[in-house]
Tab-separated table of C-alpha atoms in Angstrom:
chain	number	residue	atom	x	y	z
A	176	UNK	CA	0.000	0.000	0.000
A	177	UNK	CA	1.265	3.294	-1.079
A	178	UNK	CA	1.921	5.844	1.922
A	179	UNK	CA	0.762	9.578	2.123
A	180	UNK	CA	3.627	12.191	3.078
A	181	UNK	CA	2.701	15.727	4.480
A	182	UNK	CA	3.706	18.321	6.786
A	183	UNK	CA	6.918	20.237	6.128
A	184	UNK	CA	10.059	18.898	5.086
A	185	UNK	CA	13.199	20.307	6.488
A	186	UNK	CA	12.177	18.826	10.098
A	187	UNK	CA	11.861	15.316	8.572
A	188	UNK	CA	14.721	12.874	8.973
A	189	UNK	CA	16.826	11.865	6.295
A	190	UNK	CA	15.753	8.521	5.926
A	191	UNK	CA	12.482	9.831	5.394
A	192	UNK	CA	13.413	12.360	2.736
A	193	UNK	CA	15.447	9.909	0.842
A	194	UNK	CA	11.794	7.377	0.872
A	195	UNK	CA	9.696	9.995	-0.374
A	196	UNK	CA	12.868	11.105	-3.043
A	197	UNK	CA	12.270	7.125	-4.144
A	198	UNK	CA	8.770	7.296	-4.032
A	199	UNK	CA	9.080	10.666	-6.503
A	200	UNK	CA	10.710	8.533	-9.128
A	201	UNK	CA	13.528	10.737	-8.694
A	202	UNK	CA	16.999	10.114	-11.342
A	203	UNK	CA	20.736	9.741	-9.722
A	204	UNK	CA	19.793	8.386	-6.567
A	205	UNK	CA	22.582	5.815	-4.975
A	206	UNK	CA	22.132	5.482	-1.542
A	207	UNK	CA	21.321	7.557	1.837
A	208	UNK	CA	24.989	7.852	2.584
A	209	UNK	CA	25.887	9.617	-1.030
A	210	UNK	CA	23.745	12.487	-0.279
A	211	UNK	CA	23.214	15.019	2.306
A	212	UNK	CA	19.947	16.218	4.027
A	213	UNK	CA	19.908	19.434	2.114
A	214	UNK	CA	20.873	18.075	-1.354
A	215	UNK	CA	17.217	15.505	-0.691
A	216	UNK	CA	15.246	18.400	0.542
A	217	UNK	CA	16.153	20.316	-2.524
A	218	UNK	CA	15.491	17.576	-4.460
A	219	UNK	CA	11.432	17.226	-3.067
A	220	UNK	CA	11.033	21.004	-3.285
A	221	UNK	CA	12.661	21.506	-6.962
A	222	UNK	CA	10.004	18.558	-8.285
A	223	UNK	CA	7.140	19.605	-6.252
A	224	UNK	CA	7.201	22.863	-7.752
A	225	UNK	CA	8.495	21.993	-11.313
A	226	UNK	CA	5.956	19.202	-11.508
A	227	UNK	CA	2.246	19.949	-11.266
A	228	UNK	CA	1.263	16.178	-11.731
A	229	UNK	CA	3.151	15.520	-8.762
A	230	UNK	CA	1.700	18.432	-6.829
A	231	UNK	CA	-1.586	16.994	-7.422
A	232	UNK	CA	-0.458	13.316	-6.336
A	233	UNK	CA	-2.671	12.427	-3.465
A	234	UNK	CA	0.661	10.805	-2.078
A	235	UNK	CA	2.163	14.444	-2.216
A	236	UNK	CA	-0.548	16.838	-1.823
A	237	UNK	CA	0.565	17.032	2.223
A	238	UNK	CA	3.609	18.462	1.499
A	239	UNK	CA	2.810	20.700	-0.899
A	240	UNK	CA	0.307	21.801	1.260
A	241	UNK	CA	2.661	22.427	3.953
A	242	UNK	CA	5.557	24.748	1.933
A	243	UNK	CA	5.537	27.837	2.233
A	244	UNK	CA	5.329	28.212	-1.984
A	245	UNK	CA	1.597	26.950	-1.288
A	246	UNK	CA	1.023	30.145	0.475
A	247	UNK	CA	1.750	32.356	-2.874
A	248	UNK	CA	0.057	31.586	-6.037
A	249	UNK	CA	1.579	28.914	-8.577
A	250	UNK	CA	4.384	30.475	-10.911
A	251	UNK	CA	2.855	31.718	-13.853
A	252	UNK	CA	4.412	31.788	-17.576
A	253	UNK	CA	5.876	35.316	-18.637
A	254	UNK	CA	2.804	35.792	-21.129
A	255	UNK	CA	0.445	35.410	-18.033
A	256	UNK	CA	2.266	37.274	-16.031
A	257	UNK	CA	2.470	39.982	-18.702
A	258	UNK	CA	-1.611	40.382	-17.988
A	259	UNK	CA	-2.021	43.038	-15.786
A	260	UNK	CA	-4.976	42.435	-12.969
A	261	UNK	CA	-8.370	44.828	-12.633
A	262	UNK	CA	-6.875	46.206	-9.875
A	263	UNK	CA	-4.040	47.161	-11.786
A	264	UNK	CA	-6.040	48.721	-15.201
A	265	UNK	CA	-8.295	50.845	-12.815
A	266	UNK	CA	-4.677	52.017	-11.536
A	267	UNK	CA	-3.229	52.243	-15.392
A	268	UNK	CA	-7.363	54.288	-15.893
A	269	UNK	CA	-7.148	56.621	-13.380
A	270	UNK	CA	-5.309	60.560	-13.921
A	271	UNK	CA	-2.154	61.024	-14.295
A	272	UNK	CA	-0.024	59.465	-17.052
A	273	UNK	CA	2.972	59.935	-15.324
A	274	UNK	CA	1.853	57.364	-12.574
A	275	UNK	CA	0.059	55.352	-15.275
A	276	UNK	CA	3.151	54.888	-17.334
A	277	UNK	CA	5.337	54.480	-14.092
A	278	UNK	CA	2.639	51.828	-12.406
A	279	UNK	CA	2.993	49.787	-16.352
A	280	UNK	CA	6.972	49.872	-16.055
A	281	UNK	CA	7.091	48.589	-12.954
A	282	UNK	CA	4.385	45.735	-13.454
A	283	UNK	CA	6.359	44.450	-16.806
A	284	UNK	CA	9.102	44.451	-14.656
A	285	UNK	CA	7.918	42.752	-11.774
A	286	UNK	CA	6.381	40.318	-14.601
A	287	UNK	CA	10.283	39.648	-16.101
A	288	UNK	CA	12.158	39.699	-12.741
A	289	UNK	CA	10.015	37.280	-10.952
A	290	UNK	CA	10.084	34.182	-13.378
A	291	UNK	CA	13.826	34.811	-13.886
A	292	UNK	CA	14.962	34.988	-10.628
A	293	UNK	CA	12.714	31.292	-9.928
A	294	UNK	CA	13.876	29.807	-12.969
A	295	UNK	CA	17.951	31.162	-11.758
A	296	UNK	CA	17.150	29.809	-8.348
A	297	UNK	CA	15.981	26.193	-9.900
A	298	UNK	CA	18.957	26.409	-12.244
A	299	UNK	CA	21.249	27.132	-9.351
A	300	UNK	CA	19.899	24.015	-7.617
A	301	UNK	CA	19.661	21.417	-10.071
A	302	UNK	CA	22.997	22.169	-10.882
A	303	UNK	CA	24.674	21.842	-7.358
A	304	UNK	CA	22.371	18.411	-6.895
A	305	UNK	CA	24.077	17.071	-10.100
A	306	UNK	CA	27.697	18.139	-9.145
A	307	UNK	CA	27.310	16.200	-6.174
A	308	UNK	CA	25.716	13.221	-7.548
A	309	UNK	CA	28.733	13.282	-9.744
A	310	UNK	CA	31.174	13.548	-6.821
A	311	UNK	CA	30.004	10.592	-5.064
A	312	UNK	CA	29.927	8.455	-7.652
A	313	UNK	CA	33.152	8.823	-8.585
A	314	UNK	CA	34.305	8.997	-5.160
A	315	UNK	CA	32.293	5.512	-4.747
A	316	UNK	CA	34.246	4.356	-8.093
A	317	UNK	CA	37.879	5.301	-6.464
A	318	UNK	CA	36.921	3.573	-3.326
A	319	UNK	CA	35.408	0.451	-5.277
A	320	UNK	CA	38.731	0.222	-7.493
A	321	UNK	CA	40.894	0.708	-3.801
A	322	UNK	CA	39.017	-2.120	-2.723
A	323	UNK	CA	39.289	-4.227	-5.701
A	324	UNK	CA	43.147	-3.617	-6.524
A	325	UNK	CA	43.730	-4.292	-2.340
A	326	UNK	CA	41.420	-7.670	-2.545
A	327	UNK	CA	43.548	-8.816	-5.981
A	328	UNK	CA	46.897	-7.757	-3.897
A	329	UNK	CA	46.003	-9.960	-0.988
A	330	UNK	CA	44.906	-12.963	-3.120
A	331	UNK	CA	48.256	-12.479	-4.573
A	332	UNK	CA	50.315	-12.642	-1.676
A	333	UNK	CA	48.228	-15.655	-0.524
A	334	UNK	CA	48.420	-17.895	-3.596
A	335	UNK	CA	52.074	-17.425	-3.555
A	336	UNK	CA	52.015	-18.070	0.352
A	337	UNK	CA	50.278	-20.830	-0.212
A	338	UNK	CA	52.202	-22.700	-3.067
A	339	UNK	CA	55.838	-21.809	-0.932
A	340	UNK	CA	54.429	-23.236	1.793
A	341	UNK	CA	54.349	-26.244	0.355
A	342	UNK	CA	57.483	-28.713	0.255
A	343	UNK	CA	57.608	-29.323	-3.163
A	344	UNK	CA	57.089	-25.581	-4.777
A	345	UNK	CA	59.772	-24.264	-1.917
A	346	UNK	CA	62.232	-26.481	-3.383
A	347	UNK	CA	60.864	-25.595	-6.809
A	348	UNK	CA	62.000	-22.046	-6.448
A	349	UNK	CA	65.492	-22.553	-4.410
A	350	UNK	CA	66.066	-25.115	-7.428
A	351	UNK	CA	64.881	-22.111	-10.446
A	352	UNK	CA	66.828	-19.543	-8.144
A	353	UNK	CA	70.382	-21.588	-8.145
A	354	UNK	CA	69.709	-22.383	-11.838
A	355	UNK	CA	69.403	-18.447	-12.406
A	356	UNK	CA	72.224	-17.387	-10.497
A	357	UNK	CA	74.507	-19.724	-12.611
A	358	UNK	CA	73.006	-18.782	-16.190
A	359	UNK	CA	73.306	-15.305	-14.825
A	360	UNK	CA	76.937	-15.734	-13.886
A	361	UNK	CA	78.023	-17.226	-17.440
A	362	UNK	CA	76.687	-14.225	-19.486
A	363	UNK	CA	79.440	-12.642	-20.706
A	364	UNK	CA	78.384	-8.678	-20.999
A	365	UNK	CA	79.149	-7.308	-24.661
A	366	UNK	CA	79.932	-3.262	-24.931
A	367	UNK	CA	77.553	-2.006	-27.584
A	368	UNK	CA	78.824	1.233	-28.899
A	369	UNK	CA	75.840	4.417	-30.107
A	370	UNK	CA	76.689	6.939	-31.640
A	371	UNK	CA	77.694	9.843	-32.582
A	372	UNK	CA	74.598	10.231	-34.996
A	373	UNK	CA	73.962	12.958	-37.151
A	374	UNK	CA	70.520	14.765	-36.717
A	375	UNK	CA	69.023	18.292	-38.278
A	376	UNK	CA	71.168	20.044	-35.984
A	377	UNK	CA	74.853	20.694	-36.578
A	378	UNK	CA	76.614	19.194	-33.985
A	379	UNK	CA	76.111	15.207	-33.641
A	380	UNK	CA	74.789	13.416	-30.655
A	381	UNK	CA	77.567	12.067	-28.240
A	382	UNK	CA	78.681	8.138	-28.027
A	383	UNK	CA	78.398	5.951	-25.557
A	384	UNK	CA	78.916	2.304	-25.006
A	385	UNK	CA	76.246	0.334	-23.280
A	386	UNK	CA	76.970	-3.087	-21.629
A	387	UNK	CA	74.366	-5.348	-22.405
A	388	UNK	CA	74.546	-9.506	-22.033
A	389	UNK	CA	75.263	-11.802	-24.612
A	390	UNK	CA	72.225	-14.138	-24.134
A	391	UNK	CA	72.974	-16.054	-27.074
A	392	UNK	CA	75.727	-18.247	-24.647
A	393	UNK	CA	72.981	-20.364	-23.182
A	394	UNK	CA	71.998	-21.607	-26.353
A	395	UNK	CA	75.461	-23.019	-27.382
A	396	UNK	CA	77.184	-26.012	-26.391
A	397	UNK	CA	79.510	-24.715	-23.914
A	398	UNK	CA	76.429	-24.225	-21.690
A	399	UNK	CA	73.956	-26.373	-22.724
A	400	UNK	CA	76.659	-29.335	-21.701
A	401	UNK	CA	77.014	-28.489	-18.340
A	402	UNK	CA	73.414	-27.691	-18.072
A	403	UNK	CA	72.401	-31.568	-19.315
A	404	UNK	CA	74.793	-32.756	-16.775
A	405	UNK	CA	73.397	-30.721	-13.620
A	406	UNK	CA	69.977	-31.790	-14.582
A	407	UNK	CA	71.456	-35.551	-14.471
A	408	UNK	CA	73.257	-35.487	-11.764
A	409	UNK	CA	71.127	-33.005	-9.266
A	410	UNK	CA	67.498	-33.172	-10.554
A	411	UNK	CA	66.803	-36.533	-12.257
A	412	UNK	CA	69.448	-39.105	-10.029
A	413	UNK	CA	67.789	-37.790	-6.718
A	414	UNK	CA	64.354	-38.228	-8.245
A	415	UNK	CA	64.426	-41.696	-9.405
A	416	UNK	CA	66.182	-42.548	-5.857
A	417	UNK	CA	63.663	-40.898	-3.751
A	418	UNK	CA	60.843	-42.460	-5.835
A	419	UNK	CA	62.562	-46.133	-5.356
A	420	UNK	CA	62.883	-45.429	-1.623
A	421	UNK	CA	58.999	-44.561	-1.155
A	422	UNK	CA	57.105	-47.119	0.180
A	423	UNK	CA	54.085	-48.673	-2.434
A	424	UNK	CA	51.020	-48.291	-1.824
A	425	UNK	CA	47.932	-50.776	-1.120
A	426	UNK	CA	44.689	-50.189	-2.463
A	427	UNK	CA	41.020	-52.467	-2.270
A	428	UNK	CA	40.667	-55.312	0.287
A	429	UNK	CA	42.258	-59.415	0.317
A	430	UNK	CA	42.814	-60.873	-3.058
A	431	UNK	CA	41.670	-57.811	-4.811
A	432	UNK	CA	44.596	-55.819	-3.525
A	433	UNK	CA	46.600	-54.207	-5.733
A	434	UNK	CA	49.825	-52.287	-5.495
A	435	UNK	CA	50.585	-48.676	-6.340
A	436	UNK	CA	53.591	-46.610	-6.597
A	437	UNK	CA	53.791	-43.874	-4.207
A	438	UNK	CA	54.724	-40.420	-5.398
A	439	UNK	CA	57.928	-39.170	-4.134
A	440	UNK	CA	58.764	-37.782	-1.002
A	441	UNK	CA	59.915	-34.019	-0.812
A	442	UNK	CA	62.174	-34.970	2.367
A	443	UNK	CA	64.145	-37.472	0.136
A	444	UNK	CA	64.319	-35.996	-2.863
A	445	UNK	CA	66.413	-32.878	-1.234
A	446	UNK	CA	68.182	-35.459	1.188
A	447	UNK	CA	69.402	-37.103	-1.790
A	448	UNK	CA	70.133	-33.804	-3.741
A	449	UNK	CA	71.966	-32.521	-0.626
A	450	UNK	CA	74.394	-36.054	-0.420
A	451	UNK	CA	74.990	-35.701	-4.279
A	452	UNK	CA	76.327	-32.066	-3.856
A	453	UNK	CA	78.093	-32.218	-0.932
A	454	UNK	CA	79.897	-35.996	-2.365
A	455	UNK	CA	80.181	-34.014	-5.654
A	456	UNK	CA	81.589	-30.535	-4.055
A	457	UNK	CA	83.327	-31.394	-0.903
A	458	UNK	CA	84.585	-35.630	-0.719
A	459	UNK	CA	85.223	-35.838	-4.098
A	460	UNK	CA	86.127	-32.360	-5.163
A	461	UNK	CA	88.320	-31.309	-7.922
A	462	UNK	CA	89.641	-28.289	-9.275
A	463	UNK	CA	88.024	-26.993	-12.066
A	464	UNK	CA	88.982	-27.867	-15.826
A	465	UNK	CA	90.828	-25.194	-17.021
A	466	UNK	CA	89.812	-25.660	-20.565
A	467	UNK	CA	86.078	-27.043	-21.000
A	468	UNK	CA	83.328	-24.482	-18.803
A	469	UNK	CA	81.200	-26.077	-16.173
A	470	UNK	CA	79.124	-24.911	-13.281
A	471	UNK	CA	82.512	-25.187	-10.851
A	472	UNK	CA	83.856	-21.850	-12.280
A	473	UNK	CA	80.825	-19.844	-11.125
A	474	UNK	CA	82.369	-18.514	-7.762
A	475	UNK	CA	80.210	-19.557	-4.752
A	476	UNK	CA	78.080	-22.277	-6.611
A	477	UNK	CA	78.823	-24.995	-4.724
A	478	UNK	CA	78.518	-23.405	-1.441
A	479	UNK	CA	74.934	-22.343	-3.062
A	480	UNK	CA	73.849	-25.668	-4.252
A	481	UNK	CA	74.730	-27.204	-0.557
A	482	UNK	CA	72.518	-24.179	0.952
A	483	UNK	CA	69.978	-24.666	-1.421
A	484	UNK	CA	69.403	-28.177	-0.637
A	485	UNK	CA	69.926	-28.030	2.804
A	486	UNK	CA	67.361	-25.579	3.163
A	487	UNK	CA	64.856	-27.332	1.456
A	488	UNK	CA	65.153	-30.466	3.247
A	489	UNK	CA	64.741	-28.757	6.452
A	490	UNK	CA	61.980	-26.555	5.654
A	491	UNK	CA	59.886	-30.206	3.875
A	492	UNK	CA	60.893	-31.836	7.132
A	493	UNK	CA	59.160	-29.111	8.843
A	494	UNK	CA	55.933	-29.565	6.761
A	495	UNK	CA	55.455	-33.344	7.398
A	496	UNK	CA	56.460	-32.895	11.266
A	497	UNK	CA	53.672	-29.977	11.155
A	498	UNK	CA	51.393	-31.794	8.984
């Protein structure tokens, strides 16, 4: 059922005003937070005396009733207002043509100023109303793209949490960080000269050399070697050994049981990769080969690679302890 609003309207509450603003039809509303008491009160009043179908709404006719623009007659048009009253053509009939000609110049003027100064007064207020419709929208479009940039931050962070925390993508990335350290290591840097250049302008620019890396190294055989060997020796060996280590698993009941290889364990897979380095880099060391390149003439990599792997063992031993 449709409710009936009256009395005046600067003593209702907010809430109330932004109802009957709803109930009006009105455009541009968001929410009673985006606008202030005055902006709704200016609202009601601006379509209650723009709109005469809404004046004569039964759901309306209270407050109409009840502003103080009821108490005056309704705005006229400038032709009717143009139309002087009897009152005022006895005045223009009586003696005296100087008053008759002064009482006529100051009714057309009354006639223009009035409807001007309403219509500059509406004006005035339907265009503040919009300018701050406009300002908290796109205040409420910052704040929504705040929130959504912080939320896609924070899930962020968390997948990446997540996937370190476990065993086997922590010793993914020690693994992709040692193999990036070496790769960067071996690029040799090539000076790359510019310049001078001729332009429009008489003098040429100045030269410069700019060291940039040669990144067409890790594509030839002096690196690719080494690389095939690492990935024998420290990725595949202690995969296949930690796999053959893991205990099988049994799945369904009596005769129907069946055996299953169990996936490999992250503990022994870095256990294993930590005894290969340090047999490789410490028992049976040896001094680099002066003529072919390997991984030994990066300074610091084995001391890296034992790190590495002892981290990662002790951080997957952590996770099954935990888990």
């Amino acid at each position: 059922m449709s409710a009936y609003y009256s009395g005046q309207i600067h003593p209702k509450r907010k809430q109330d005003l932004f109802e009957i603003c709803e109930a009006m039809g009105l455009p541009g509303l968001i929410d009673v937070a985006s606008h202030s008491k005055n902006e709704l009160e200016d609202l009601i009043r601006d379509n209650l005396l723009d709109n005469e179908s809404v004046r004569q709404n039964p759901m309306f006719q209270g407050l109409w009733t009840s502003m103080q623009a009821m108490k005056k007659p309704p705005r006229h048009s400038l032709a009717s207002s143009l139309v002087p009253t009897d009152d005022e053509v006895d005045e223009l009939a009586s003696p005296g043509p100087s008053s008759a000609l002064a009482a006529a110049s100051d009714l057309a003027v009354a006639a223009v100023a009035t409807p001007v100064k309403r219509t500059t007064q509406a004006l005035k207020r339907s265009a503040s109303g919009r300018l701050a419709l406009r300002a908290s929208r796109s205040s409420q479009n910052l704040k929504a793209a705040a929130d959504a940039a912080k939320k896609g931050s924070v899930k962020v962070v968390t997948g990446a949490q997540e996937r370190l925390s476990k065993s086997w993508g922590l010793s993914t990335a020690l693994i992709v960080a040692e193999l990036g350290y070496v790769s960067w290591a071996a690029l040799p840097w090539v000076h790359t000269k510019y310049g001078p250049h001729k332009w429009l302008t008489r003098s040429p620019t100045p030269a410069f050399n700019l060291p940039l890396p040669d990144i067409t190294v890790l594509l030839h055989s002096t690196f690719t070697g080494p690389l095939l060997s690492w990935v024998a020796l420290f990725l595949v060996l202690p995969l296949v050994l930690s796999i053959l280590v893991a205990a099988p698993q049994s799945t369904g009941r009596g005769r129907s049981t069946r055996q299953k290889i169990s996936p490999p364990s992250a503990v022994a897979f870095n256990l294993f990769r930590l005894a290969t380095a340090v047999l490789v880099h410490v028992i049976f060391a040896r001094d680099p080969d002066p003529v072919k390149w390997s991984f030994e003439h990066v300074k610091g990599y084995p001391a890296i690679q034992i790190l590495g792997a002892s981290v990662a063992l002790f951080l997957s031993a952590y996770e099954d302890i935990r888990v």
